[in-house]
Short mmCIF file of C-alpha atoms in Angstrom, two decimals:
data_model
loop_
_atom_site.label_atom_id
_atom_site.label_comp_id
_atom_site.label_asym_id
_atom_site.label_seq_id
_atom_site.Cartn_x
_atom_site.Cartn_y
_atom_site.Cartn_z
CA MET A 242 35.77 42.00 126.18
CA GLY A 243 34.19 43.40 129.33
CA ARG A 244 32.03 41.32 131.63
CA ASP A 245 30.44 44.25 133.44
CA LEU A 246 26.64 44.48 133.44
CA ALA A 247 23.79 46.98 133.33
CA ILE A 248 20.50 45.77 134.82
CA ASP A 249 16.94 47.05 134.67
CA ILE A 250 14.99 45.17 137.35
CA GLY A 251 11.43 46.03 136.43
CA SER A 252 8.23 44.91 138.09
CA ALA A 253 7.22 43.25 134.81
CA ASN A 254 10.53 42.31 133.15
CA THR A 255 14.20 42.08 134.05
CA LEU A 256 16.73 43.00 131.36
CA VAL A 257 20.51 42.63 131.44
CA TYR A 258 23.00 44.36 129.17
CA ARG A 259 26.51 42.86 129.09
CA GLN A 260 29.41 45.11 128.15
CA GLY A 261 30.40 44.46 124.56
CA ASP A 262 27.45 42.11 123.89
CA GLY A 263 24.32 44.22 124.30
CA ILE A 264 21.12 42.79 125.81
CA VAL A 265 21.72 39.18 126.86
CA PHE A 266 18.70 38.61 129.14
CA ASP A 267 15.08 39.76 128.83
CA GLN A 268 12.48 37.77 130.75
CA PRO A 269 9.51 38.34 133.07
CA THR A 270 10.30 39.24 136.69
CA VAL A 271 8.51 36.17 137.98
CA VAL A 272 9.91 33.50 140.29
CA ALA A 273 8.51 30.01 140.85
CA MET A 274 9.36 28.59 144.28
CA HIS A 275 8.78 25.28 145.99
CA ALA A 276 6.10 25.95 148.59
CA GLY A 277 7.76 23.68 151.16
CA THR A 278 11.46 24.49 150.84
CA GLY A 279 11.36 27.99 149.36
CA ASP A 280 13.87 26.97 146.70
CA VAL A 281 13.69 28.75 143.33
CA VAL A 282 12.67 26.12 140.78
CA ALA A 283 12.10 28.42 137.80
CA MET A 284 12.17 32.06 136.82
CA GLY A 285 11.37 34.24 133.85
CA ASP A 286 9.36 32.77 130.97
CA GLU A 287 9.13 29.36 132.61
CA ALA A 288 7.79 30.79 135.88
CA TRP A 289 5.41 33.13 133.98
CA GLN A 290 3.60 30.08 132.60
CA LEU A 291 2.83 29.08 136.20
CA LEU A 292 1.60 32.51 137.34
CA GLY A 293 -1.95 32.37 138.63
CA GLY A 294 -2.19 28.64 138.05
CA ASP A 295 -2.64 25.68 140.37
CA SER A 296 0.73 23.97 140.39
CA GLY A 297 0.59 21.96 143.59
CA ASN A 298 3.81 22.53 145.51
CA VAL A 299 5.08 25.30 143.19
CA LEU A 300 4.17 28.93 143.86
CA ALA A 301 4.81 31.63 141.22
CA VAL A 302 5.27 35.18 142.55
CA ARG A 303 6.35 38.63 141.41
CA PRO A 304 9.06 39.77 143.85
CA LEU A 305 8.65 43.44 142.85
CA ARG A 306 5.51 45.52 143.13
CA GLU A 307 5.19 49.19 142.28
CA GLY A 308 8.80 49.09 141.15
CA THR A 309 10.18 48.19 144.58
CA MET A 310 11.18 44.94 146.26
CA THR A 311 8.35 43.45 148.29
CA GLU A 312 10.14 40.11 148.62
CA ILE A 313 13.81 40.94 149.25
CA ASP A 314 14.97 37.35 149.84
CA VAL A 315 13.19 36.14 146.71
CA THR A 316 14.66 39.01 144.67
CA GLN A 317 18.17 38.12 145.87
CA ARG A 318 17.72 34.51 144.81
CA MET A 319 16.20 35.56 141.50
CA LEU A 320 19.11 37.89 140.72
CA ALA A 321 21.59 35.15 141.60
CA VAL A 322 19.91 32.95 138.97
CA VAL A 323 19.88 35.80 136.43
CA LEU A 324 23.59 36.54 136.88
CA ARG A 325 24.47 32.85 136.58
CA ARG A 326 22.49 32.65 133.35
CA VAL A 327 24.43 35.53 131.81
CA GLY A 328 27.74 33.87 132.69
CA VAL A 329 28.77 35.55 135.95
CA THR A 330 31.18 33.41 137.94
CA ARG A 331 32.70 33.95 141.38
CA PHE A 332 35.82 35.55 139.89
CA PRO A 333 36.14 38.10 138.50
CA LYS A 334 32.98 39.68 139.85
CA PRO A 335 31.42 42.26 137.48
CA ARG A 336 30.68 45.89 138.09
CA VAL A 337 26.92 46.46 137.85
CA VAL A 338 25.10 49.60 136.75
CA VAL A 339 21.56 49.23 138.11
CA CYS A 340 18.54 51.40 137.34
CA VAL A 341 16.56 52.65 140.34
CA PRO A 342 13.31 54.65 140.49
CA PRO A 343 13.85 58.28 141.59
CA SER A 344 11.19 57.68 144.24
CA ALA A 345 13.10 54.76 145.81
CA SER A 346 14.00 55.35 149.46
CA ALA A 347 17.50 54.95 150.90
CA VAL A 348 16.35 51.67 152.46
CA GLU A 349 15.12 50.36 149.11
CA ARG A 350 18.36 51.40 147.40
CA ARG A 351 20.42 49.60 150.04
CA ALA A 352 18.25 46.51 149.49
CA ILE A 353 19.00 46.63 145.74
CA ASP A 354 22.72 47.04 146.48
CA ARG A 355 22.71 44.07 148.90
CA ALA A 356 20.72 41.90 146.51
CA LEU A 357 23.18 42.49 143.66
CA ARG A 358 26.23 41.93 145.86
CA TYR A 359 24.64 38.71 147.11
CA ALA A 360 24.02 37.68 143.49
CA GLY A 361 27.68 38.21 142.56
CA GLY A 362 28.13 41.88 141.74
CA ARG A 363 31.26 43.74 142.84
CA GLN A 364 30.85 47.49 142.46
CA ILE A 365 27.20 48.58 142.30
CA VAL A 366 26.54 51.89 140.50
CA PRO A 367 22.92 53.11 140.80
CA VAL A 368 21.50 55.40 138.12
CA GLU A 369 18.05 56.93 138.01
CA GLU A 370 15.69 55.27 135.54
CA PRO A 371 14.57 58.48 133.76
CA LEU A 372 18.21 59.47 133.14
CA ALA A 373 19.00 56.02 131.73
CA ALA A 374 15.81 56.17 129.62
CA ALA A 375 16.79 59.58 128.24
CA VAL A 376 20.26 58.28 127.33
CA GLY A 377 18.68 55.19 125.74
CA ALA A 378 16.33 57.40 123.72
CA ASP A 379 19.29 59.37 122.32
CA LEU A 380 18.12 62.64 123.86
CA PRO A 381 20.68 65.46 124.35
CA VAL A 382 20.76 64.96 128.12
CA HIS A 383 24.17 66.60 128.59
CA GLU A 384 22.97 69.92 127.17
CA PRO A 385 21.16 72.74 129.03
CA LEU A 386 17.84 71.68 127.50
CA GLY A 387 14.77 70.20 129.14
CA ASN A 388 13.84 66.62 128.15
CA LEU A 389 10.59 65.18 129.53
CA ILE A 390 10.63 61.40 129.96
CA VAL A 391 7.52 59.40 130.95
CA ASP A 392 8.43 55.80 131.76
CA ILE A 393 5.34 53.61 132.24
CA GLY A 394 6.39 50.32 133.81
CA GLY A 395 4.47 47.37 135.15
CA GLY A 396 4.00 48.59 138.70
CA ARG A 397 4.95 52.26 138.60
CA SER A 398 5.18 55.22 136.25
CA GLU A 399 8.10 57.65 136.54
CA MET A 400 7.99 61.13 135.02
CA ALA A 401 11.04 63.38 135.00
CA VAL A 402 12.58 66.41 133.35
CA VAL A 403 16.21 65.63 132.55
CA SER A 404 18.81 68.31 131.81
CA MET A 405 22.58 68.81 132.12
CA GLY A 406 23.16 65.14 132.88
CA GLY A 407 20.72 64.77 135.76
CA VAL A 408 17.07 64.58 136.83
CA VAL A 409 15.93 68.14 137.57
CA SER A 410 12.38 67.45 138.71
CA GLY A 411 9.88 64.65 138.52
CA ARG A 412 6.95 62.76 139.93
CA SER A 413 6.09 59.14 140.50
CA ALA A 414 2.73 57.39 140.22
CA PRO A 415 2.21 53.95 141.83
CA VAL A 416 0.30 52.72 138.77
CA GLY A 417 1.35 51.01 135.57
CA GLY A 418 0.62 48.08 133.30
CA PHE A 419 -0.37 45.76 136.16
CA ASP A 420 -3.04 48.23 137.25
CA LEU A 421 -4.44 48.32 133.72
CA ASP A 422 -4.62 44.51 133.81
CA ALA A 423 -6.31 44.60 137.22
CA ALA A 424 -8.86 47.12 135.90
CA VAL A 425 -9.68 44.69 133.08
CA GLN A 426 -10.06 41.81 135.56
CA ASN A 427 -12.32 43.87 137.84
CA HIS A 428 -14.49 44.95 134.90
CA ILE A 429 -15.02 41.39 133.67
CA ARG A 430 -15.78 40.21 137.20
CA GLY A 431 -18.14 43.10 138.01
CA THR A 432 -19.96 43.26 134.67
CA TYR A 433 -20.16 39.61 133.67
CA GLY A 434 -19.60 37.75 136.94
CA VAL A 435 -16.61 35.99 135.43
CA ALA A 436 -13.10 35.70 136.88
CA ILE A 437 -10.15 35.81 134.48
CA GLY A 438 -6.44 35.46 135.22
CA GLU A 439 -3.70 38.07 135.03
CA LYS A 440 -2.37 36.66 131.76
CA SER A 441 -5.79 36.66 130.12
CA ALA A 442 -6.36 40.26 131.20
CA GLU A 443 -3.03 41.32 129.71
CA GLU A 444 -3.81 39.53 126.44
CA LEU A 445 -7.17 41.32 126.28
CA LYS A 446 -5.49 44.68 126.95
CA VAL A 447 -2.96 44.09 124.18
CA ALA A 448 -5.64 42.91 121.73
CA ILE A 449 -8.21 45.69 122.08
CA GLY A 450 -7.07 48.03 124.87
CA SER A 451 -6.88 51.76 124.14
CA ALA A 452 -6.68 55.13 125.88
CA PHE A 453 -8.23 57.27 123.14
CA PRO A 454 -11.46 56.77 121.15
CA SER A 455 -10.94 55.41 117.64
CA GLN A 456 -13.01 54.78 114.54
CA SER A 457 -12.74 51.03 114.95
CA SER A 458 -15.14 48.99 117.04
CA ARG A 459 -12.90 46.04 117.81
CA ALA A 460 -13.94 43.25 120.13
CA ALA A 461 -12.33 40.14 121.59
CA LYS A 462 -13.38 37.02 123.44
CA VAL A 463 -11.96 35.78 126.71
CA ILE A 464 -12.54 32.57 128.64
CA GLY A 465 -12.97 32.69 132.41
CA ARG A 466 -14.63 31.00 135.36
CA GLU A 467 -18.22 31.99 136.06
CA LEU A 468 -18.45 32.89 139.73
CA ALA A 469 -22.03 31.66 140.17
CA THR A 470 -21.52 28.18 138.72
CA GLY A 471 -17.76 27.59 138.69
CA SER A 472 -17.94 26.56 135.03
CA MET A 473 -15.77 27.98 132.24
CA VAL A 474 -17.55 30.44 129.98
CA GLU A 475 -16.66 32.73 127.07
CA VAL A 476 -17.23 36.49 127.26
CA ARG A 477 -17.18 38.98 124.38
CA VAL A 478 -15.72 42.38 125.26
CA ASP A 479 -15.54 45.47 123.04
CA GLU A 480 -12.96 48.23 122.84
CA ASP A 481 -15.12 51.02 124.29
CA GLU A 482 -16.00 49.22 127.51
CA LEU A 483 -12.39 48.21 128.05
CA ARG A 484 -11.21 51.79 127.54
CA GLN A 485 -13.74 53.01 130.11
CA ALA A 486 -12.64 50.32 132.55
CA MET A 487 -8.99 51.40 132.29
CA ALA A 488 -9.76 55.13 132.26
CA PRO A 489 -9.09 55.82 135.99
CA VAL A 490 -5.58 54.34 135.76
CA VAL A 491 -4.86 56.18 132.52
CA LYS A 492 -6.14 59.43 134.08
CA THR A 493 -3.67 59.07 136.97
CA ILE A 494 -0.75 58.72 134.54
CA VAL A 495 -1.91 61.70 132.49
CA GLU A 496 -2.38 63.88 135.58
CA GLU A 497 1.09 63.06 136.92
CA ALA A 498 2.66 63.82 133.53
CA ARG A 499 0.85 67.15 133.41
CA MET A 500 1.96 68.02 136.96
CA THR A 501 5.57 67.12 136.12
CA LEU A 502 5.47 69.56 133.23
CA SER A 503 3.88 72.32 135.32
CA GLU A 504 6.42 71.95 138.15
CA ALA A 505 9.51 72.05 135.92
CA PRO A 506 11.62 75.24 135.81
CA PRO A 507 10.08 77.66 133.26
CA GLU A 508 13.11 77.71 130.96
CA LEU A 509 13.04 73.91 130.73
CA THR A 510 9.27 73.83 130.26
CA HIS A 511 9.75 76.03 127.20
CA ASP A 512 12.12 73.40 125.75
CA VAL A 513 9.58 70.63 126.37
CA LEU A 514 6.82 72.60 124.63
CA GLU A 515 8.98 72.50 121.52
CA THR A 516 10.65 69.08 121.72
CA GLY A 517 7.78 67.25 123.40
CA MET A 518 7.35 64.33 125.76
CA PHE A 519 9.05 60.96 125.24
CA LEU A 520 7.24 57.77 126.29
CA THR A 521 9.11 54.62 127.33
CA GLY A 522 8.19 51.39 129.12
CA GLY A 523 5.68 48.72 128.22
CA GLY A 524 2.71 50.88 129.20
CA SER A 525 3.58 53.37 126.45
CA LEU A 526 2.41 50.77 123.91
CA LEU A 527 -1.25 51.20 124.97
CA ARG A 528 -3.04 52.38 121.83
CA GLY A 529 -3.89 56.06 121.79
CA LEU A 530 -2.04 56.95 125.00
CA ASP A 531 0.30 59.23 123.05
CA MET A 532 -2.67 61.04 121.51
CA LEU A 533 -4.39 61.46 124.88
CA LEU A 534 -1.22 62.83 126.51
CA ALA A 535 -0.67 65.21 123.59
CA GLN A 536 -4.23 66.51 123.94
CA GLU A 537 -4.20 66.85 127.74
CA CYS A 538 -0.63 68.18 128.17
CA GLU A 539 -0.59 70.26 124.98
CA VAL A 540 2.88 69.09 123.91
CA PRO A 541 4.07 66.81 121.10
CA VAL A 542 4.34 63.20 122.30
CA HIS A 543 6.75 60.60 120.92
CA VAL A 544 6.84 56.88 121.69
CA VAL A 545 10.52 55.94 121.60
CA GLU A 546 11.80 53.10 119.46
CA ARG A 547 11.82 49.76 121.35
CA PRO A 548 10.32 51.28 124.54
CA LEU A 549 10.70 48.06 126.55
CA GLU A 550 14.49 48.20 126.10
CA THR A 551 15.12 51.94 126.38
CA VAL A 552 16.14 52.02 130.06
CA VAL A 553 18.57 49.09 129.93
CA ARG A 554 20.08 50.30 126.64
CA GLY A 555 20.70 53.70 128.22
CA ALA A 556 22.23 52.08 131.30
CA GLY A 557 24.37 49.93 129.00
CA ARG A 558 25.63 52.99 127.16
CA MET A 559 26.50 54.55 130.50
CA LEU A 560 28.30 51.35 131.48
CA GLU A 561 30.38 51.42 128.29
CA HIS A 562 31.54 54.97 129.13
CA LEU A 563 31.17 54.86 132.91
CA GLU A 564 34.11 57.08 133.83
CA ASP A 565 32.93 59.77 131.41
CA TYR A 566 29.45 59.62 132.87
CA ARG A 567 30.77 59.70 136.42
CA SER A 568 32.55 62.99 135.75
CA THR A 569 29.88 64.77 133.71
CA PHE A 570 26.59 63.23 134.86
CA GLN A 571 24.69 63.31 138.09
CA LEU A 572 24.06 59.56 138.30
CA LEU A 573 22.00 59.92 141.44
CA ARG A 574 20.52 63.03 143.00
CA ARG A 575 22.05 63.83 146.36
CA GLY A 576 19.92 64.41 149.41
CA MET A 577 17.14 62.15 148.18
CA PRO A 578 15.21 60.11 150.73
#
């Protein structure tokens, strides 16, 4: 049984696919470090519980923002922990297929390569996220047909037209699920004078967040700290006001998707008008986003099955047949910055 790995290092979650075993790791991309020594004391679910809290000497951070490494040293240490958890030992070192954003610079790609080699990887094979997502969504990516993928992650949204085994054209927007959460936090602070944490904002978004008006008039309550008094208070928020608060972020995603479609080669655009747009990533789960995109872009829109796992499953499939993909697929566009 192979020990090689496919990894999707997302701003929100890190997933690992092990050859022959499927997904063996799926946890938040959060690291808890000792403030004095800088040692990693927890990561993933355990560190997520500490995010935004007052934990004395322990500081919880997200080492990736907007889909790129903002804390390279922390990311290296986090990946070393991840690889140990999935059973990587010093020998034999595994090959690693890693998903990278099309917008990542050469410097950022070298940083990813170094981080994975430091963590215990041997041969690092980068693949573009939209291509991996298209493979994971079972789209006919090897055929001369246009497939439009919109991957809405935590810190960044990637849109790309995939055809003949490669990314033909695409755009990138530095907004995602985190920005929706921040919009919720800013709305509660500005409207009610109450500060809520990142986790509370995400829970509110999941409970009643939407991108398209609906018949329901759902509401939810959230507890936060009143800025004027410092005391904890409860605030009731309804669906309409939350949708309006998140609207600027949603508009950015919709505009970038529409531009991606308009900039694609005409023959591939024709394919997309028939087959539609495929949504992946955690942000695709926002209620009504598929309906809004369908209305604004005038194409059918499909949310793929298990959108949080699509990219790593596609990368895993490429790992299982790596030599075939090397010969017939353009794993990484040449001449990119």
